XYZ file of C-alpha atoms in Angstrom:
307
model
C -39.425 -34.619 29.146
C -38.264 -30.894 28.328
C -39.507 -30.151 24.776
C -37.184 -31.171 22.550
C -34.655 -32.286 25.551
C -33.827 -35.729 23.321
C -32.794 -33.535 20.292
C -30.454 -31.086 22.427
C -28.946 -34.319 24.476
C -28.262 -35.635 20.585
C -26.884 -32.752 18.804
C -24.917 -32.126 21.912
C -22.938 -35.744 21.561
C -22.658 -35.739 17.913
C -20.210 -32.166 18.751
C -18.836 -32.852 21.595
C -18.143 -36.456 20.594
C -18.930 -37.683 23.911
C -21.646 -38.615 26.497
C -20.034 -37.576 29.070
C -18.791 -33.858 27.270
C -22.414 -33.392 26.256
C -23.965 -33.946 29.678
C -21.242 -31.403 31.462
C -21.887 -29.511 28.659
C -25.910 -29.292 29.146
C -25.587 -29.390 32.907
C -26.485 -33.064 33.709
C -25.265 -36.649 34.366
C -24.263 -39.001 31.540
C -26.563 -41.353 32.287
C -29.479 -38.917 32.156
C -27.852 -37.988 28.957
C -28.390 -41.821 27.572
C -31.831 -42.128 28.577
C -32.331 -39.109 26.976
C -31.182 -40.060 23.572
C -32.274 -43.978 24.415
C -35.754 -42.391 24.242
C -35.519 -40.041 21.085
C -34.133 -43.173 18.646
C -36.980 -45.526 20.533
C -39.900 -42.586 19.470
C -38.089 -42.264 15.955
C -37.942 -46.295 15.696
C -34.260 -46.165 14.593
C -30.850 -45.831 15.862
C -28.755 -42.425 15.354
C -25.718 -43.681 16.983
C -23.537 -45.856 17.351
C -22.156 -46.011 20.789
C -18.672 -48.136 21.649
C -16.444 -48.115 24.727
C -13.910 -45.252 23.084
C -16.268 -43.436 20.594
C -19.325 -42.047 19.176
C -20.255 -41.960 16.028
C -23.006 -41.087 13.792
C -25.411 -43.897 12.233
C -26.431 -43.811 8.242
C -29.951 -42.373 9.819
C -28.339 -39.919 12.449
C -25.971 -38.339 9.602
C -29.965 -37.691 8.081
C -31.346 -36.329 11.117
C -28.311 -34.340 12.609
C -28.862 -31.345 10.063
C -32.626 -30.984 11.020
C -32.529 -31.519 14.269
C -29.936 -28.772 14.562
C -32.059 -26.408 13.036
C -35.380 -27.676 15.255
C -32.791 -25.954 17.949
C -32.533 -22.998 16.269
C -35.652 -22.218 15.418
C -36.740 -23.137 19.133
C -34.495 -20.512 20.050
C -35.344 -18.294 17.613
C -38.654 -18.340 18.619
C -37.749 -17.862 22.275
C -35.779 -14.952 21.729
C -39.415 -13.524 20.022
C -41.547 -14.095 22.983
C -39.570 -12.329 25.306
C -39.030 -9.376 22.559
C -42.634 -9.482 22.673
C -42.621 -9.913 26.491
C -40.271 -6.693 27.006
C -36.999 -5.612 27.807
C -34.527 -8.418 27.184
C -33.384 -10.334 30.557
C -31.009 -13.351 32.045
C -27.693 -13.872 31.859
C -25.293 -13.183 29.372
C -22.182 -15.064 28.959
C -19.448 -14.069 26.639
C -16.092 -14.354 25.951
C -13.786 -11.036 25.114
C -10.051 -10.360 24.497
C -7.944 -8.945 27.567
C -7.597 -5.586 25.915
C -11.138 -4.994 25.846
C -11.376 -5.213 29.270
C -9.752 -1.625 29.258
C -12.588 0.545 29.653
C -14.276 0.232 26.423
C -16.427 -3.206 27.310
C -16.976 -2.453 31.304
C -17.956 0.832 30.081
C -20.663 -0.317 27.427
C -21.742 -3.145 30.024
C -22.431 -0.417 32.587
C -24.412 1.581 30.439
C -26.493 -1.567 29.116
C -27.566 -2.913 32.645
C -28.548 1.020 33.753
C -31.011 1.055 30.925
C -31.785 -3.081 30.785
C -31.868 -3.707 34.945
C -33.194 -7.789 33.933
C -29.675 -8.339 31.654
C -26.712 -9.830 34.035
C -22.962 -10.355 32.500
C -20.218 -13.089 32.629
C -17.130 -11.940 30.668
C -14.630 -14.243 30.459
C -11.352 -12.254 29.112
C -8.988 -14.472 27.782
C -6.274 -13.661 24.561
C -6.975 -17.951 24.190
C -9.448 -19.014 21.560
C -13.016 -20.186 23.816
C -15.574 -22.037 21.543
C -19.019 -20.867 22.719
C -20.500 -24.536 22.420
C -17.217 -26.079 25.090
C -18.029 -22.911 27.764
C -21.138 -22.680 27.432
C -20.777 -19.527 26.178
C -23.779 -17.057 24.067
C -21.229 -16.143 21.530
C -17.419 -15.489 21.735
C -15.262 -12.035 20.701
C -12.110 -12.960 18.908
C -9.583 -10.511 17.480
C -7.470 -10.706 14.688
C -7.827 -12.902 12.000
C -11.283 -15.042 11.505
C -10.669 -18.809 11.403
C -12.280 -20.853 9.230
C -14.679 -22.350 10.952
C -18.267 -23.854 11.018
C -19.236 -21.142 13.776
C -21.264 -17.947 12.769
C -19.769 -14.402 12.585
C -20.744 -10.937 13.134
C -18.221 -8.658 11.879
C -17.632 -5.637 14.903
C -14.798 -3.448 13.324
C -11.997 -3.625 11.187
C -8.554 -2.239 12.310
C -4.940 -1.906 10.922
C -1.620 -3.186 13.423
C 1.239 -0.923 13.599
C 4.450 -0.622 15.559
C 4.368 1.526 18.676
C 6.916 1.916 21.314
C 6.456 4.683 24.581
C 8.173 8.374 24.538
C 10.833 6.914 26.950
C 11.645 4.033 24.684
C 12.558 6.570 21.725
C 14.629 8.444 24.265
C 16.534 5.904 25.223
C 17.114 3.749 22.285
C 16.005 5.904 19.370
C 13.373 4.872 16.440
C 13.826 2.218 14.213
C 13.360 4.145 10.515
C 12.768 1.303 8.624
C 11.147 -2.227 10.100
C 14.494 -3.980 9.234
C 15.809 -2.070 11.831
C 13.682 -4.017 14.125
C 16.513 -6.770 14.834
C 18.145 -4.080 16.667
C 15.719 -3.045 19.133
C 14.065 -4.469 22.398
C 10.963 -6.271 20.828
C 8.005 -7.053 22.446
C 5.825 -10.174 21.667
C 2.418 -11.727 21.933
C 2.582 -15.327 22.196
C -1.318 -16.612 22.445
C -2.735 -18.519 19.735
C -3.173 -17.797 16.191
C -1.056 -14.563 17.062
C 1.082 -13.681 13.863
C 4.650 -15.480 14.179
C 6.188 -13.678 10.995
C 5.400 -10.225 11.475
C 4.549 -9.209 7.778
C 5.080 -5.012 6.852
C 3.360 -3.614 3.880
C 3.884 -0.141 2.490
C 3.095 1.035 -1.432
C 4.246 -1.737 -3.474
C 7.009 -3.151 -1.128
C 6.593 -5.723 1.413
C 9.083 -7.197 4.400
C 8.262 -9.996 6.203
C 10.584 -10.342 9.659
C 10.347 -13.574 12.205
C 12.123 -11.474 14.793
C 13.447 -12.460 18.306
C 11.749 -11.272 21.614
C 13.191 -9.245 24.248
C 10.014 -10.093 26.255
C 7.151 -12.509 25.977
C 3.899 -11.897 27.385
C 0.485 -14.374 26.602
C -1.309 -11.180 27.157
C -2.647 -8.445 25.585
C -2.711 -6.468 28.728
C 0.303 -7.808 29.361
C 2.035 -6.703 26.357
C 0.465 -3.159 26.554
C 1.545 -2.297 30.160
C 5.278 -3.439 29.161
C 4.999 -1.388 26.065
C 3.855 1.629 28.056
C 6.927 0.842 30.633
C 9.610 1.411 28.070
C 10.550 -2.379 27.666
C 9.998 -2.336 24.133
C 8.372 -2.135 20.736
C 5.724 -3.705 19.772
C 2.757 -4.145 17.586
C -0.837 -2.931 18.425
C -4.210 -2.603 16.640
C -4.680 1.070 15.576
C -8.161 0.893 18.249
C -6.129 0.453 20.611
C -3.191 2.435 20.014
C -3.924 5.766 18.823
C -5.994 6.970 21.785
C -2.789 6.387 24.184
C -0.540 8.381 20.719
C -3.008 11.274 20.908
C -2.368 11.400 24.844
C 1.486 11.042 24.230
C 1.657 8.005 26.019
C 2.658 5.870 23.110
C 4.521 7.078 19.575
C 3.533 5.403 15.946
C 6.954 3.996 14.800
C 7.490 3.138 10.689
C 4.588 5.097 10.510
C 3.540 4.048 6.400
C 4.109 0.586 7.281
C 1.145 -1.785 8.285
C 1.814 -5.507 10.055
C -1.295 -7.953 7.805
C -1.506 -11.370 7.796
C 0.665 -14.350 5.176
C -2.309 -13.479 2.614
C -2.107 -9.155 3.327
C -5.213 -9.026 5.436
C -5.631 -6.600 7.655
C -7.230 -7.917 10.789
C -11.087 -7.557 12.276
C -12.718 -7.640 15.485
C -16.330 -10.103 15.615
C -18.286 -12.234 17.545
C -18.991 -15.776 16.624
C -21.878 -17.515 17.300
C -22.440 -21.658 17.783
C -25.647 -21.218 15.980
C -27.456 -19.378 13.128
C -30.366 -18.010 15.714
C -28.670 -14.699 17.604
C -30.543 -13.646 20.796
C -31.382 -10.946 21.426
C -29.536 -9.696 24.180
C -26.427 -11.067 22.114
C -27.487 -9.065 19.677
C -28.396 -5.824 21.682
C -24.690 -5.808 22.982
C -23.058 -6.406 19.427
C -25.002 -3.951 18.101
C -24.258 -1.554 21.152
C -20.301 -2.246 20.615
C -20.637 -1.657 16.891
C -22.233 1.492 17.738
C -19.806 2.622 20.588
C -16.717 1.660 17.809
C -18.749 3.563 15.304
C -18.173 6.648 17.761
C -14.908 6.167 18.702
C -13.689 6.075 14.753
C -12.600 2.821 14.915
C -11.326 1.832 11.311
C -10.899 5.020 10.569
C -7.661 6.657 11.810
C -5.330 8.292 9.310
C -2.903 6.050 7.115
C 0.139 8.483 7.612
């Protein structure tokens, strides 16, 4: 048996809920899966689950075991992720998840210059504006935008960033510039519709605030998506200042209600970071993030002018 093989196989079905989830999960059959866990409770002389035809749950001695045996993971990996720091130059594959927008040159970019200088690291970037849990996909860790959601998953903080309404040159041509975000009813609005994307769209400026649940003129489920109809003259929309203000310093997009920011129900401005399914980072995960925290470092990310 793989060292520690019975542990993994265990914490696996106690979050997944499921043989059968666990086993996809670690790459192998459900029954090898059982046998696998059969064997851990017979060399602990106890049971740690309690197994029916429609669920899985956790035994008075498995609710004991569960946290340690987690952490027996992490410090396996943890101690992994040493030996090959020790071995040299970090190597494998590297699986991540990243929003759409990302995908615009920045990450690419950063990915290029990481496997010139690290020729043993490979890359699987899955972009997707839908929430991925690294632990379902099989993923090292996944980048999420906006708002962090309470969660038992580890973050790393990347950058902070403000949203703001932005429309193109042609836009403002045609249909003017709203001076004042209760204007917005009366323009062609553009809207995000993924998950845990803002539905009330909530303006703060000084002391006043003005919170809007406005009608779209189009729907996209994309960032990308609602960036290239932006840039089209379709409509306004809001964008994270990271993203924005590069295309408004090459006069491809204009800042509209320019002293107004768009923050969350509780006036939180939102944050890009990378969450993790354990406590134990490795250390290729970590010599990207750090990378991408350097390269947003660079690129004054956070740090544009409130006008």
């Amino acid at each position: 048996m793989k060292p520690l093989w019975g542990i993994r196989v265990f914490c696996a079905v106690v979050e997944q809920k499921s043989f059968v989830a666990a086993a996809r999960l670690l790459g192998t059959s459900p029954s090898s899966a059982t046998r696998a866990l059969q064997a851990l409770e017979e060399e602990l002389g106890t049971m740690l689950l309690a197994r029916s035809s429609k669920q899985v749950e956790l035994t008075m001695a498995g609710e004991a075991y569960y946290p340690a045996a987690r952490q027996m993971l992490d410090l396996q990996r943890q101690a992994e992720e040493e030996l090959s720091q020790q071995a040299g130059a970090p190597r494998g594959l590297l699986r991540f998840s990243a929003p759409e927008t990302l995908g615009r040159r920045l990450l690419p970019e950063l990915l290029a210059r990481l496997a010139d200088d690290n020729p043993g690291l490979r890359f699987e970037v899955l972009y997707s504006d839908s929430i991925l849990e690294p632990i379902r996909e099989k993923l090292d860790f996944a980048i999420r935008g906006a708002f962090p959601a309470s969660s038992e998953l580890i973050g790393l903080p990347l950058w902070d960033y403000r949203r703001h309404l932005y429309a193109s040159p042609a836009y403002v041509a045609r249909h003017g510039a709203p001076a004042h975000p209760r204007e917005l009813p009366q323009h062609r609005v553009v809207i995000h519709t993924a998950p845990r994307v803002l539905k009330a769209w909530n303006f703060v400026a000084g002391g006043e605030t003005v919170s809007l649940n406005l009608g779209a003129w189009h729907r996209s489920n994309s960032g990308n998506g609602v960036l290239e109809a932006m840039l089209a003259g379709m409509g306004v929309g809001r964008l994270g200042d990271w993203l924005a203000e590069p295309l408004v310093a090459r006069g491809e997009l204009v800042r509209l209600c320019p002293d107004y920011r768009i923050v969350s129900s509780h006036g939180d401005d939102p944050q890009m970071h990378a969450v993790f399914a354990g406590r134990a980072i490795p250390r290729k995960a970590r010599l990207l993030l750090d990378a991408l925290r350097q390269e947003a470092g660079s690129r004054g990310f956070g740090r544009y002018p409130s006008r």
